[in-house]
Amino acid sequence: MKRLLLVRYGEIALKGLNRNYFVDTLADNIRNALKYFPGVKTEKIQGRIALWGVDDENESEVIEKLKKVFGISKITRAVETDSDIEDIKEASLEVIKGLKGETFKVESRRGDKNFPLKSPEISSAVGEYILRNTDCFKVDVHHPDIVLGVEVRPKSYITFSDVPGEKGMPLGTGGSGGIMISGGIDSPVAAYLMAKRGMKMTGIHFHSYPFTSLDAQKKVERLGGKLAEYNNGFDLAMISLTDIQQQIISKCDDRYLTVILRRFMIRCAERFARENGIQMLVTGESLGQVASQTTDSIICTDAAADMPVLRPLIAMDKDEIIAIAQKIDTYSISIEPYEDCCTVFVPKHPQTHPVLEKVLAQEQRLECERLIDEAMAGVKLINIE
Ligand code: ATP
Ligand code: MG
């Protein structure tokens, strides 16, 4: 009888011919997440991934790590035994003796159709054996304290407790994205949601140092640290918008300041993305949340981009976004009161319905390409493990 964790995957199981690619990527990601547990080994077995070498000492830590690996639907504690009914009964008895509870139920699945007993027969044989050899357990098929699973395959598995996984798709199977990350609540959530669909994320942050502080940048790094746990590390590009912002302020109508600044952000982010093999940009915008997130504003900012800009939060309410931020533990960092480059010079009356022609006319007053070249020459890259 050997103890193991069984990792089950949800949506990947629906994949056809390229399922192996998804499962192999998931297995790689699991190994990566568990790299500090050298004793833990992975093995692909029929529709799941087995983890060997997990013991009492490291189990809860291993499970915490697995809960941040996308593509896992469930993590199940189990023991392996030979596919012989006597071995299965014995292993089930051993397992249940170690569990807390008074009532139990056995649920069997016969994956190997050559096994002589049918699923209900396996369940009753195991149930009877437990009742005969213990005196503290009763059967309750409706509300049992313990559900003992028996899965019969070439080998058999007695399963006894599940932890839900994050679901989603294995990181790396969904291409790459550049998350435009501020210090706010929304963009880290947007990054998490895209990573959950398998998109490997790289952060792009704009600051206006010295008008924004170094602490504000550190805050973004700490947010990156939280995202790194889901994203297998997090690379973060820091780009200064100080000169661009000052040029806009001195030369453009201040009602357009916000939208022009956002268009510069998009263009710099896109330049960085192209130079670094990143396919798409991602923002934390949510429709109508602020002046720069009206449909008219989005039309104007989007027009500055030549690559797709994904906005996974566009249809979400703030409280839904906050709930996710709390779950991924970025919320308490996000609400720390540091200034953002967008908030340093806020116009009194921002244009909530900008018209692209007018925005373009304003931008004529600036040497856009030169400003972008200069900003990009000073990019600082930070690598967060
Ligand atoms: P967030 O909570 O993510 O800061 P927000 O509600 O404050 O969003 P805006 O300030 O309008 O909204 O920003 C919208 C989006 O633009 C952000 O979600 C982010 O993707 C991007 N963005 C804003 N400021 C920055 C910045 N300083 N650096 C990088 N991206 C930014
Ligand atoms: Mg913000």
CSV table of C-alpha atoms in Angstrom, one decimal, residues 66-205:
chain,number,residue,atom,x,y,z
A,66,LEU,CA,-0.8,22.8,-6.1
A,67,LYS,CA,-3.7,25.1,-5.4
A,68,LYS,CA,-1.9,27.7,-7.4
A,69,VAL,CA,-1.2,25.6,-10.5
A,70,PHE,CA,-3.8,26.2,-13.2
A,71,GLY,CA,-5.4,23.2,-14.9
A,72,ILE,CA,-6.0,21.1,-11.7
A,73,SER,CA,-9.6,20.4,-10.9
A,74,LYS,CA,-9.0,18.4,-7.8
A,75,ILE,CA,-6.2,17.1,-5.6
A,76,THR,CA,-7.1,13.8,-3.9
A,77,ARG,CA,-5.3,12.0,-1.1
A,78,ALA,CA,-5.1,8.3,-1.9
A,79,VAL,CA,-3.2,5.0,-1.5
A,80,GLU,CA,-2.3,2.6,-4.3
A,81,THR,CA,-2.8,-1.1,-4.0
A,82,ASP,CA,-2.8,-4.1,-6.3
A,83,SER,CA,-6.1,-4.7,-8.1
A,84,ASP,CA,-7.1,-7.7,-6.1
A,85,ILE,CA,-10.3,-7.5,-4.0
A,86,GLU,CA,-8.5,-8.8,-0.9
A,87,ASP,CA,-5.8,-6.2,-1.2
A,88,ILE,CA,-8.4,-3.5,-1.8
A,89,LYS,CA,-10.4,-4.5,1.3
A,90,GLU,CA,-7.2,-4.5,3.4
A,91,ALA,CA,-6.0,-1.1,2.1
A,92,SER,CA,-9.5,0.4,2.6
A,93,LEU,CA,-9.5,-0.8,6.2
A,94,GLU,CA,-6.1,0.6,6.9
A,95,VAL,CA,-7.1,4.0,5.4
A,96,ILE,CA,-10.3,4.4,7.3
A,97,LYS,CA,-8.7,3.5,10.6
A,98,GLY,CA,-6.6,6.6,10.2
A,99,LEU,CA,-9.5,8.9,9.5
A,100,LYS,CA,-11.8,10.9,11.8
A,101,GLY,CA,-15.5,10.3,11.7
A,102,GLU,CA,-18.2,7.8,12.5
A,103,THR,CA,-20.2,7.3,9.4
A,104,PHE,CA,-18.9,6.3,6.0
A,105,LYS,CA,-19.8,5.3,2.5
A,106,VAL,CA,-17.8,3.5,-0.2
A,107,GLU,CA,-18.0,4.7,-3.9
A,108,SER,CA,-16.4,2.5,-6.4
A,109,ARG,CA,-15.4,2.9,-10.0
A,110,ARG,CA,-14.3,0.0,-12.1
A,111,GLY,CA,-12.1,1.5,-14.8
A,112,ASP,CA,-10.8,-2.0,-15.6
A,113,LYS,CA,-13.8,-3.9,-17.0
A,114,ASN,CA,-12.0,-7.2,-16.7
A,115,PHE,CA,-12.1,-6.9,-12.9
A,116,PRO,CA,-14.4,-9.7,-11.6
A,117,LEU,CA,-16.6,-7.6,-9.4
A,118,LYS,CA,-18.9,-4.8,-10.6
A,119,SER,CA,-18.7,-1.4,-9.0
A,120,PRO,CA,-21.7,-1.9,-6.5
A,121,GLU,CA,-20.2,-5.3,-5.6
A,122,ILE,CA,-16.8,-3.8,-4.8
A,123,SER,CA,-18.5,-1.1,-2.6
A,124,SER,CA,-20.4,-3.6,-0.6
A,125,ALA,CA,-17.5,-6.0,-0.2
A,126,VAL,CA,-15.3,-3.2,1.1
A,127,GLY,CA,-18.1,-1.8,3.3
A,128,GLU,CA,-18.8,-5.2,4.9
A,129,TYR,CA,-15.1,-5.8,5.5
A,130,ILE,CA,-14.8,-2.4,7.3
A,131,LEU,CA,-17.9,-3.1,9.4
A,132,ARG,CA,-16.7,-6.6,10.4
A,133,ASN,CA,-13.2,-5.4,11.4
A,134,THR,CA,-13.9,-2.2,13.3
A,135,ASP,CA,-16.5,-1.3,15.8
A,136,CYS,CA,-16.6,2.5,15.6
A,137,PHE,CA,-17.9,3.0,12.0
A,138,LYS,CA,-21.5,2.9,10.6
A,139,VAL,CA,-22.6,3.2,7.0
A,140,ASP,CA,-24.5,6.3,6.0
A,141,VAL,CA,-25.1,6.6,2.3
A,142,HIS,CA,-26.7,10.1,2.5
A,143,HIS,CA,-24.5,12.2,4.8
A,144,PRO,CA,-21.4,10.2,5.6
A,145,ASP,CA,-18.5,11.8,7.4
A,146,ILE,CA,-16.1,9.9,5.2
A,147,VAL,CA,-16.4,9.0,1.5
A,148,LEU,CA,-14.0,6.3,0.6
A,149,GLY,CA,-13.4,6.0,-3.1
A,150,VAL,CA,-12.2,2.8,-4.8
A,151,GLU,CA,-10.9,3.2,-8.3
A,152,VAL,CA,-10.0,-0.1,-10.0
A,153,ARG,CA,-7.5,0.3,-12.9
A,154,PRO,CA,-4.4,-1.8,-13.7
A,155,LYS,CA,-3.5,-0.6,-10.1
A,156,SER,CA,-6.2,0.4,-7.6
A,157,TYR,CA,-6.6,3.6,-5.6
A,158,ILE,CA,-8.4,4.1,-2.4
A,159,THR,CA,-9.2,7.8,-2.2
A,160,PHE,CA,-10.3,9.6,0.9
A,161,SER,CA,-10.2,13.4,0.7
A,162,ASP,CA,-10.3,16.0,-2.0
A,163,VAL,CA,-9.1,19.6,-2.1
A,164,PRO,CA,-10.5,21.7,-5.0
A,165,GLY,CA,-7.9,23.0,-7.5
A,166,GLU,CA,-7.9,26.3,-9.3
A,167,LYS,CA,-9.1,24.8,-12.6
A,168,GLY,CA,-8.3,26.9,-15.7
A,169,MET,CA,-5.7,25.9,-18.3
A,170,PRO,CA,-2.0,25.0,-17.7
A,171,LEU,CA,0.1,28.1,-17.8
A,172,GLY,CA,1.9,28.5,-21.1
A,173,THR,CA,-0.8,26.8,-23.2
A,174,GLY,CA,-2.5,30.2,-23.8
A,175,GLY,CA,0.3,32.2,-25.3
A,176,SER,CA,1.8,35.3,-23.7
A,177,GLY,CA,0.4,38.6,-22.5
A,178,GLY,CA,1.8,41.9,-21.2
A,179,ILE,CA,-0.3,43.0,-18.3
A,180,MET,CA,-0.3,46.8,-17.9
A,181,ILE,CA,-0.1,46.8,-14.1
A,182,SER,CA,-0.8,49.8,-12.0
A,183,GLY,CA,-0.7,49.7,-8.2
A,184,GLY,CA,-4.5,49.4,-8.2
A,185,ILE,CA,-7.0,46.7,-7.5
A,186,ASP,CA,-8.0,45.8,-11.0
A,187,SER,CA,-4.9,45.1,-13.1
A,188,PRO,CA,-3.5,42.3,-10.8
A,189,VAL,CA,-6.9,40.6,-11.0
A,190,ALA,CA,-6.9,40.9,-14.8
A,191,ALA,CA,-3.4,39.3,-14.8
A,192,TYR,CA,-4.5,36.4,-12.6
A,193,LEU,CA,-7.6,35.7,-14.8
A,194,MET,CA,-5.6,35.6,-18.0
A,195,ALA,CA,-2.9,33.4,-16.4
A,196,LYS,CA,-5.7,31.1,-15.3
A,197,ARG,CA,-6.6,30.6,-19.0
A,198,GLY,CA,-3.0,29.6,-19.6
A,199,MET,CA,-1.5,32.9,-20.7
A,200,LYS,CA,2.0,33.5,-19.3
A,201,MET,CA,2.0,37.1,-18.1
A,202,THR,CA,4.7,39.8,-18.1
A,203,GLY,CA,4.1,43.0,-16.2
A,204,ILE,CA,4.5,46.5,-17.7
A,205,HIS,CA,4.4,49.3,-15.2
